């Protein structure tokens, strides 16, 4: 009688731990990949949105294999750091890939990079509590904003 709730709680705790690990790895990968834009390499080497996503996923370590299919990336120039309010691409429980952009900006531009990573959930009831998607996946979101360095084009 006690075993079922105990194992449910153990699996839930392990799954939450996995989500926190993925979040930490994704945060570090986003910071590392954002240097391509911040330093001007994305502009001078003509790095496309696909190349940027590949660079981000290559920094995901253990989670790199599924990253290409699970990650969605939005890179845009913002007018100011405060109150940027870009649109949310999750509409009615679905990721709207058409709402995402890839505009790395010019030297001195303020840039916002947002990454959404869909992490499948296994434990029952966790998807109901943690998911914004109709698929039941947890959405891990990472964002970073910075001013591009004054590189030469």
Short mmCIF file of N, CA and C in Angstrom, two decimals:
data_model
loop_
_atom_site.label_atom_id
_atom_site.label_comp_id
_atom_site.label_asym_id
_atom_site.label_seq_id
_atom_site.Cartn_x
_atom_site.Cartn_y
_atom_site.Cartn_z
N UNK A 1 0.82 -1.18 0.00
CA UNK A 1 0.00 0.00 0.00
C UNK A 1 0.88 1.27 0.00
N UNK A 2 2.01 1.18 0.61
CA UNK A 2 2.90 2.33 0.70
C UNK A 2 3.85 2.39 -0.50
N UNK A 3 4.09 1.25 -1.14
CA UNK A 3 5.09 1.17 -2.21
C UNK A 3 4.72 2.05 -3.41
N UNK A 4 3.48 2.01 -3.86
CA UNK A 4 3.10 2.77 -5.06
C UNK A 4 3.29 4.28 -4.87
N UNK A 5 2.78 4.89 -3.79
CA UNK A 5 3.04 6.33 -3.61
C UNK A 5 4.52 6.64 -3.42
N UNK A 6 5.24 5.75 -2.76
CA UNK A 6 6.67 5.97 -2.54
C UNK A 6 7.42 6.01 -3.87
N UNK A 7 7.17 5.00 -4.74
CA UNK A 7 7.86 4.96 -6.02
C UNK A 7 7.42 6.11 -6.93
N UNK A 8 6.15 6.49 -6.87
CA UNK A 8 5.68 7.65 -7.63
C UNK A 8 6.45 8.90 -7.21
N UNK A 9 6.59 9.11 -5.92
CA UNK A 9 7.33 10.28 -5.42
C UNK A 9 8.80 10.21 -5.81
N UNK A 10 9.40 9.05 -5.76
CA UNK A 10 10.81 8.90 -6.13
C UNK A 10 11.02 9.24 -7.61
N UNK A 11 10.14 8.71 -8.47
CA UNK A 11 10.27 9.01 -9.90
C UNK A 11 10.00 10.49 -10.17
N UNK A 12 9.06 11.07 -9.48
CA UNK A 12 8.77 12.50 -9.65
C UNK A 12 9.97 13.35 -9.24
N UNK A 13 10.60 13.01 -8.14
CA UNK A 13 11.78 13.76 -7.68
C UNK A 13 12.92 13.60 -8.68
N UNK A 14 13.12 12.39 -9.19
CA UNK A 14 14.19 12.18 -10.18
C UNK A 14 13.91 12.95 -11.47
N UNK A 15 12.66 12.97 -11.89
CA UNK A 15 12.31 13.70 -13.11
C UNK A 15 12.48 15.21 -12.92
N UNK A 16 12.11 15.72 -11.77
CA UNK A 16 12.34 17.14 -11.49
C UNK A 16 13.83 17.45 -11.47
N UNK A 17 14.63 16.55 -10.91
CA UNK A 17 16.08 16.72 -10.92
C UNK A 17 16.62 16.77 -12.34
N UNK A 18 16.10 15.90 -13.21
CA UNK A 18 16.52 15.91 -14.61
C UNK A 18 16.16 17.23 -15.28
N UNK A 19 14.99 17.74 -14.99
CA UNK A 19 14.57 19.02 -15.57
C UNK A 19 15.49 20.15 -15.11
N UNK A 20 15.88 20.16 -13.85
CA UNK A 20 16.80 21.18 -13.36
C UNK A 20 18.18 21.06 -14.01
N UNK A 21 18.64 19.82 -14.25
CA UNK A 21 19.92 19.62 -14.92
C UNK A 21 19.84 20.13 -16.36
N UNK A 22 18.77 19.78 -17.07
CA UNK A 22 18.61 20.25 -18.46
C UNK A 22 18.55 21.78 -18.48
N UNK A 23 17.86 22.38 -17.53
CA UNK A 23 17.78 23.84 -17.46
C UNK A 23 19.16 24.46 -17.29
N UNK A 24 19.96 23.90 -16.42
CA UNK A 24 21.30 24.43 -16.18
C UNK A 24 22.19 24.27 -17.41
N UNK A 25 22.13 23.12 -18.05
CA UNK A 25 22.93 22.88 -19.25
C UNK A 25 22.47 23.81 -20.38
N UNK A 26 21.16 23.98 -20.52
CA UNK A 26 20.63 24.87 -21.56
C UNK A 26 21.04 26.31 -21.31
N UNK A 27 21.03 26.74 -20.06
CA UNK A 27 21.46 28.11 -19.73
C UNK A 27 22.91 28.33 -20.14
N UNK A 28 23.78 27.39 -19.80
CA UNK A 28 25.19 27.52 -20.17
C UNK A 28 25.40 27.46 -21.67
N UNK A 29 24.66 26.58 -22.36
CA UNK A 29 24.78 26.48 -23.82
C UNK A 29 24.32 27.77 -24.49
N UNK A 30 23.26 28.37 -23.97
CA UNK A 30 22.75 29.62 -24.54
C UNK A 30 23.77 30.75 -24.35
N UNK A 31 24.36 30.82 -23.17
CA UNK A 31 25.37 31.86 -22.92
C UNK A 31 26.57 31.67 -23.84
N UNK A 32 27.00 30.42 -24.02
CA UNK A 32 28.15 30.16 -24.89
C UNK A 32 27.85 30.46 -26.34
N UNK A 33 26.70 30.02 -26.83
CA UNK A 33 26.35 30.26 -28.23
C UNK A 33 26.08 31.74 -28.49
N UNK A 34 25.59 32.45 -27.50
CA UNK A 34 25.28 33.87 -27.71
C UNK A 34 26.53 34.69 -27.98
N UNK A 35 27.69 34.18 -27.60
CA UNK A 35 28.95 34.89 -27.90
C UNK A 35 29.17 35.01 -29.41
N UNK A 36 28.63 34.08 -30.18
CA UNK A 36 28.76 34.19 -31.64
C UNK A 36 28.11 35.47 -32.14
N UNK A 37 26.99 35.82 -31.56
CA UNK A 37 26.28 37.04 -31.95
C UNK A 37 26.90 38.26 -31.30
N UNK A 38 27.15 38.18 -30.00
CA UNK A 38 27.65 39.32 -29.25
C UNK A 38 28.98 39.83 -29.79
N UNK A 39 29.86 38.92 -30.22
CA UNK A 39 31.18 39.32 -30.71
C UNK A 39 31.21 39.63 -32.20
N UNK A 40 30.10 39.41 -32.90
CA UNK A 40 30.03 39.73 -34.32
C UNK A 40 30.36 38.59 -35.25
N UNK A 41 30.71 37.43 -34.73
CA UNK A 41 31.03 36.29 -35.60
C UNK A 41 29.83 35.86 -36.43
N UNK A 42 28.64 35.95 -35.86
CA UNK A 42 27.44 35.56 -36.61
C UNK A 42 27.26 36.44 -37.84
N UNK A 43 27.65 37.70 -37.74
CA UNK A 43 27.52 38.63 -38.86
C UNK A 43 28.67 38.45 -39.85
N UNK A 44 29.89 38.43 -39.36
CA UNK A 44 31.05 38.36 -40.26
C UNK A 44 31.21 37.00 -40.92
N UNK A 45 30.76 35.92 -40.27
CA UNK A 45 30.88 34.57 -40.83
C UNK A 45 29.56 34.07 -41.43
N UNK A 46 28.57 34.96 -41.53
CA UNK A 46 27.25 34.62 -42.08
C UNK A 46 26.66 33.37 -41.46
N UNK A 47 26.60 33.34 -40.14
CA UNK A 47 26.02 32.21 -39.41
C UNK A 47 24.51 32.33 -39.48
N UNK A 48 23.88 31.30 -40.02
CA UNK A 48 22.42 31.30 -40.18
C UNK A 48 21.75 30.84 -38.89
N UNK A 49 20.43 30.87 -38.88
CA UNK A 49 19.67 30.40 -37.72
C UNK A 49 19.94 28.92 -37.47
N UNK A 50 20.05 28.14 -38.53
CA UNK A 50 20.34 26.71 -38.39
C UNK A 50 21.74 26.49 -37.80
N UNK A 51 22.71 27.28 -38.28
CA UNK A 51 24.07 27.18 -37.75
C UNK A 51 24.12 27.58 -36.28
N UNK A 52 23.35 28.60 -35.92
CA UNK A 52 23.32 29.04 -34.52
C UNK A 52 22.71 27.95 -33.64
N UNK A 53 21.65 27.33 -34.12
CA UNK A 53 21.01 26.25 -33.36
C UNK A 53 21.97 25.07 -33.21
N UNK A 54 22.72 24.77 -34.25
CA UNK A 54 23.72 23.70 -34.19
C UNK A 54 24.80 24.04 -33.17
N UNK A 55 25.24 25.30 -33.15
CA UNK A 55 26.24 25.72 -32.17
C UNK A 55 25.71 25.60 -30.75
N UNK A 56 24.46 25.98 -30.54
CA UNK A 56 23.85 25.84 -29.22
C UNK A 56 23.76 24.37 -28.83
N UNK A 57 23.29 23.53 -29.73
CA UNK A 57 23.11 22.11 -29.43
C UNK A 57 24.44 21.40 -29.20
N UNK A 58 25.49 21.86 -29.85
CA UNK A 58 26.80 21.24 -29.64
C UNK A 58 27.31 21.48 -28.22
N UNK A 59 26.77 22.47 -27.54
CA UNK A 59 27.16 22.78 -26.16
C UNK A 59 26.25 22.11 -25.13
N UNK A 60 25.31 21.29 -25.58
CA UNK A 60 24.35 20.66 -24.66
C UNK A 60 24.86 19.36 -24.05
N UNK A 61 26.06 18.94 -24.37
CA UNK A 61 26.65 17.77 -23.76
C UNK A 61 25.81 16.52 -23.94
N UNK A 62 25.41 15.91 -22.85
CA UNK A 62 24.65 14.68 -22.84
C UNK A 62 23.31 14.81 -23.57
N UNK A 63 22.76 16.01 -23.64
CA UNK A 63 21.44 16.23 -24.24
C UNK A 63 21.53 16.73 -25.69
N UNK A 64 22.72 16.68 -26.30
CA UNK A 64 22.92 17.22 -27.65
C UNK A 64 22.19 16.43 -28.72
N UNK A 65 22.01 15.14 -28.53
CA UNK A 65 21.41 14.31 -29.58
C UNK A 65 19.98 14.73 -29.92
N UNK A 66 19.18 15.04 -28.93
CA UNK A 66 17.78 15.40 -29.16
C UNK A 66 17.55 16.91 -29.26
N UNK A 67 18.59 17.68 -29.10
CA UNK A 67 18.45 19.13 -29.02
C UNK A 67 17.87 19.73 -30.30
N UNK A 68 18.32 19.27 -31.45
CA UNK A 68 17.85 19.85 -32.72
C UNK A 68 16.34 19.77 -32.86
N UNK A 69 15.75 18.68 -32.41
CA UNK A 69 14.31 18.52 -32.55
C UNK A 69 13.53 19.14 -31.40
N UNK A 70 14.17 19.32 -30.25
CA UNK A 70 13.46 19.82 -29.07
C UNK A 70 13.61 21.32 -28.85
N UNK A 71 14.62 21.95 -29.40
CA UNK A 71 14.89 23.37 -29.13
C UNK A 71 14.28 24.26 -30.21
N UNK A 72 13.77 25.39 -29.78
CA UNK A 72 13.30 26.46 -30.66
C UNK A 72 14.00 27.74 -30.23
N UNK A 73 14.51 28.50 -31.19
CA UNK A 73 15.34 29.66 -30.87
C UNK A 73 14.77 30.91 -31.53
N UNK A 74 14.75 31.99 -30.75
CA UNK A 74 14.31 33.29 -31.24
C UNK A 74 15.41 34.30 -30.93
N UNK A 75 15.93 34.96 -31.96
CA UNK A 75 16.95 36.00 -31.81
C UNK A 75 16.40 37.25 -32.45
N UNK A 76 16.34 38.33 -31.69
CA UNK A 76 15.78 39.57 -32.22
C UNK A 76 16.44 40.79 -31.58
N UNK A 77 16.43 41.87 -32.33
CA UNK A 77 16.89 43.17 -31.83
C UNK A 77 15.75 43.79 -31.06
N UNK A 78 16.06 44.35 -29.88
CA UNK A 78 15.05 44.99 -29.05
C UNK A 78 15.40 46.47 -28.89
N UNK A 79 14.40 47.34 -28.69
CA UNK A 79 14.67 48.78 -28.60
C UNK A 79 15.33 49.18 -27.28
N UNK A 80 15.04 48.45 -26.21
CA UNK A 80 15.61 48.75 -24.89
C UNK A 80 15.57 47.48 -24.05
N UNK A 81 16.39 47.45 -23.00
CA UNK A 81 16.41 46.25 -22.16
C UNK A 81 15.12 46.10 -21.36
N UNK A 82 14.57 47.20 -20.93
CA UNK A 82 13.36 47.16 -20.11
C UNK A 82 12.12 47.14 -20.99
N UNK A 83 11.16 46.32 -20.62
CA UNK A 83 9.87 46.24 -21.30
C UNK A 83 9.99 45.89 -22.78
N UNK A 84 10.82 44.91 -23.10
CA UNK A 84 10.98 44.50 -24.50
C UNK A 84 9.69 43.85 -25.03
N UNK A 85 9.05 43.01 -24.23
CA UNK A 85 7.76 42.37 -24.54
C UNK A 85 7.67 41.75 -25.93
N UNK A 86 8.57 40.85 -26.28
CA UNK A 86 8.41 40.16 -27.56
C UNK A 86 7.24 39.18 -27.48
N UNK A 87 6.67 38.81 -28.60
CA UNK A 87 5.51 37.92 -28.58
C UNK A 87 5.87 36.51 -28.08
N UNK A 88 4.93 35.87 -27.40
CA UNK A 88 5.11 34.51 -26.92
C UNK A 88 4.74 33.55 -28.07
N UNK A 89 5.67 32.67 -28.48
CA UNK A 89 5.37 31.78 -29.60
C UNK A 89 4.51 30.57 -29.24
N UNK A 90 4.19 30.39 -27.97
CA UNK A 90 3.33 29.27 -27.59
C UNK A 90 1.90 29.76 -27.58
N UNK A 91 1.12 29.26 -28.55
CA UNK A 91 -0.26 29.69 -28.73
C UNK A 91 -1.15 28.45 -28.71
N UNK A 92 -2.11 28.45 -27.83
CA UNK A 92 -3.08 27.35 -27.70
C UNK A 92 -2.40 25.99 -27.55
N UNK A 93 -1.36 25.95 -26.74
CA UNK A 93 -0.68 24.69 -26.44
C UNK A 93 0.23 24.17 -27.54
N UNK A 94 0.54 25.01 -28.53
CA UNK A 94 1.42 24.61 -29.63
C UNK A 94 2.50 25.66 -29.84
N UNK A 95 3.71 25.22 -30.20
CA UNK A 95 4.80 26.14 -30.51
C UNK A 95 4.61 26.63 -31.94
N UNK A 96 4.48 27.95 -32.10
CA UNK A 96 4.32 28.57 -33.42
C UNK A 96 5.70 28.95 -33.94
N UNK A 97 6.30 28.08 -34.72
CA UNK A 97 7.65 28.30 -35.24
C UNK A 97 7.71 29.53 -36.17
N UNK A 98 6.58 29.91 -36.76
CA UNK A 98 6.55 31.06 -37.66
C UNK A 98 6.72 32.38 -36.90
N UNK A 99 6.47 32.37 -35.60
CA UNK A 99 6.63 33.59 -34.80
C UNK A 99 8.08 33.83 -34.38
N UNK A 100 8.95 32.87 -34.64
CA UNK A 100 10.35 32.99 -34.25
C UNK A 100 11.14 33.71 -35.33
N UNK A 101 12.13 34.50 -34.91
CA UNK A 101 12.97 35.23 -35.87
C UNK A 101 14.43 34.95 -35.57
N UNK A 102 15.28 35.32 -36.52
CA UNK A 102 16.72 35.28 -36.32
C UNK A 102 17.30 36.55 -36.92
N UNK A 103 17.43 37.57 -36.06
CA UNK A 103 17.99 38.86 -36.46
C UNK A 103 19.09 39.22 -35.47
N UNK A 104 20.37 38.88 -35.76
CA UNK A 104 21.44 39.11 -34.80
C UNK A 104 21.84 40.57 -34.62
N UNK A 105 21.38 41.46 -35.46
CA UNK A 105 21.64 42.89 -35.29
C UNK A 105 23.00 43.33 -35.80
N UNK A 106 23.28 44.58 -35.54
CA UNK A 106 24.52 45.23 -35.96
C UNK A 106 25.38 45.50 -34.74
N UNK A 107 26.59 46.03 -34.95
CA UNK A 107 27.40 46.41 -33.79
C UNK A 107 26.65 47.42 -32.91
N UNK A 108 26.63 47.17 -31.62
CA UNK A 108 25.96 48.06 -30.68
C UNK A 108 24.47 47.81 -30.50
N UNK A 109 23.89 46.89 -31.27
CA UNK A 109 22.46 46.59 -31.14
C UNK A 109 22.18 45.87 -29.82
N UNK A 110 20.98 46.12 -29.28
CA UNK A 110 20.51 45.35 -28.13
C UNK A 110 19.83 44.11 -28.67
N UNK A 111 20.26 42.94 -28.20
CA UNK A 111 19.77 41.67 -28.75
C UNK A 111 19.19 40.83 -27.62
N UNK A 112 18.07 40.20 -27.90
CA UNK A 112 17.42 39.27 -26.98
C UNK A 112 17.43 37.89 -27.64
N UNK A 113 17.96 36.92 -26.93
CA UNK A 113 17.96 35.53 -27.39
C UNK A 113 17.09 34.74 -26.43
N UNK A 114 16.09 34.05 -26.98
CA UNK A 114 15.23 33.19 -26.17
C UNK A 114 15.29 31.78 -26.75
N UNK A 115 15.37 30.80 -25.86
CA UNK A 115 15.43 29.40 -26.27
C UNK A 115 14.35 28.65 -25.49
N UNK A 116 13.56 27.85 -26.22
CA UNK A 116 12.56 26.97 -25.61
C UNK A 116 13.00 25.55 -25.88
N UNK A 117 13.02 24.74 -24.84
CA UNK A 117 13.43 23.34 -24.96
C UNK A 117 12.29 22.48 -24.43
N UNK A 118 11.80 21.56 -25.26
CA UNK A 118 10.69 20.69 -24.88
C UNK A 118 11.23 19.41 -24.27
N UNK A 119 11.05 19.24 -22.98
CA UNK A 119 11.52 18.05 -22.27
C UNK A 119 10.34 17.12 -22.01
N UNK A 120 10.37 15.92 -22.60
CA UNK A 120 9.27 14.98 -22.35
C UNK A 120 9.20 14.59 -20.88
N UNK A 121 7.99 14.41 -20.40
CA UNK A 121 7.77 13.98 -19.02
C UNK A 121 7.23 12.57 -19.01
N UNK A 122 7.70 11.77 -18.07
CA UNK A 122 7.30 10.37 -17.98
C UNK A 122 6.36 10.13 -16.81
N UNK A 123 6.63 10.77 -15.70
CA UNK A 123 5.86 10.53 -14.49
C UNK A 123 4.42 10.99 -14.66
N UNK A 124 3.44 10.14 -14.32
CA UNK A 124 2.03 10.55 -14.45
C UNK A 124 1.74 11.79 -13.62
N UNK A 125 0.89 12.60 -14.09
CA UNK A 125 0.41 13.83 -13.46
C UNK A 125 1.43 14.98 -13.52
N UNK A 126 2.71 14.68 -13.80
CA UNK A 126 3.70 15.76 -13.91
C UNK A 126 3.40 16.61 -15.14
N UNK A 127 2.99 15.97 -16.23
CA UNK A 127 2.73 16.73 -17.45
C UNK A 127 1.54 17.67 -17.26
N UNK A 128 0.57 17.25 -16.46
CA UNK A 128 -0.58 18.13 -16.21
C UNK A 128 -0.17 19.34 -15.39
N UNK A 129 0.77 19.16 -14.49
CA UNK A 129 1.18 20.25 -13.61
C UNK A 129 2.22 21.17 -14.23
N UNK A 130 3.04 20.66 -15.16
CA UNK A 130 4.20 21.42 -15.62
C UNK A 130 4.15 21.83 -17.08
N UNK A 131 3.21 21.39 -17.86
CA UNK A 131 3.26 21.60 -19.29
C UNK A 131 2.37 22.74 -19.75
N UNK A 132 2.89 23.49 -20.72
CA UNK A 132 2.09 24.51 -21.41
C UNK A 132 1.73 24.03 -22.81
N UNK A 133 2.22 22.83 -23.17
CA UNK A 133 2.00 22.31 -24.51
C UNK A 133 0.97 21.19 -24.50
N UNK A 134 0.28 21.04 -25.60
CA UNK A 134 -0.69 19.97 -25.72
C UNK A 134 -0.06 18.60 -25.70
N UNK A 135 1.24 18.51 -26.05
CA UNK A 135 1.94 17.23 -26.07
C UNK A 135 2.26 16.72 -24.67
N UNK A 136 2.17 17.58 -23.67
CA UNK A 136 2.49 17.19 -22.30
C UNK A 136 3.96 17.37 -21.94
N UNK A 137 4.78 17.90 -22.86
CA UNK A 137 6.19 18.15 -22.57
C UNK A 137 6.34 19.37 -21.67
N UNK A 138 7.37 19.33 -20.82
CA UNK A 138 7.71 20.51 -20.03
C UNK A 138 8.47 21.48 -20.94
N UNK A 139 8.19 22.74 -20.83
CA UNK A 139 8.87 23.76 -21.62
C UNK A 139 9.88 24.46 -20.72
N UNK A 140 11.15 24.30 -21.06
CA UNK A 140 12.22 24.97 -20.34
C UNK A 140 12.60 26.19 -21.17
N UNK A 141 12.54 27.36 -20.57
CA UNK A 141 12.81 28.59 -21.30
C UNK A 141 14.03 29.29 -20.73
N UNK A 142 14.91 29.71 -21.62
CA UNK A 142 16.11 30.46 -21.23
C UNK A 142 16.15 31.72 -22.08
N UNK A 143 16.52 32.83 -21.46
CA UNK A 143 16.63 34.09 -22.20
C UNK A 143 17.88 34.83 -21.75
N UNK A 144 18.50 35.51 -22.68
CA UNK A 144 19.62 36.37 -22.37
C UNK A 144 19.53 37.61 -23.26
N UNK A 145 19.90 38.74 -22.71
CA UNK A 145 19.89 40.00 -23.46
C UNK A 145 21.24 40.67 -23.28
N UNK A 146 21.72 41.31 -24.33
CA UNK A 146 23.04 41.95 -24.27
C UNK A 146 23.13 42.99 -25.38
N UNK A 147 24.18 43.79 -25.29
CA UNK A 147 24.49 44.75 -26.36
C UNK A 147 25.65 44.17 -27.16
N UNK A 148 25.48 44.11 -28.48
CA UNK A 148 26.56 43.62 -29.34
C UNK A 148 27.81 44.47 -29.17
N UNK A 149 28.93 43.82 -29.23
CA UNK A 149 30.20 44.54 -29.14
C UNK A 149 30.43 45.36 -30.41
N UNK A 150 31.25 46.40 -30.33
CA UNK A 150 31.49 47.24 -31.51
C UNK A 150 32.50 46.61 -32.46
N UNK A 151 32.11 45.51 -33.09
CA UNK A 151 33.00 44.81 -34.02
C UNK A 151 32.97 45.51 -35.38
N UNK A 152 33.98 45.23 -36.19
CA UNK A 152 34.01 45.77 -37.56
C UNK A 152 33.33 44.79 -38.48
N UNK A 153 32.43 45.28 -39.32
CA UNK A 153 31.72 44.40 -40.25
C UNK A 153 32.58 44.01 -41.40
#
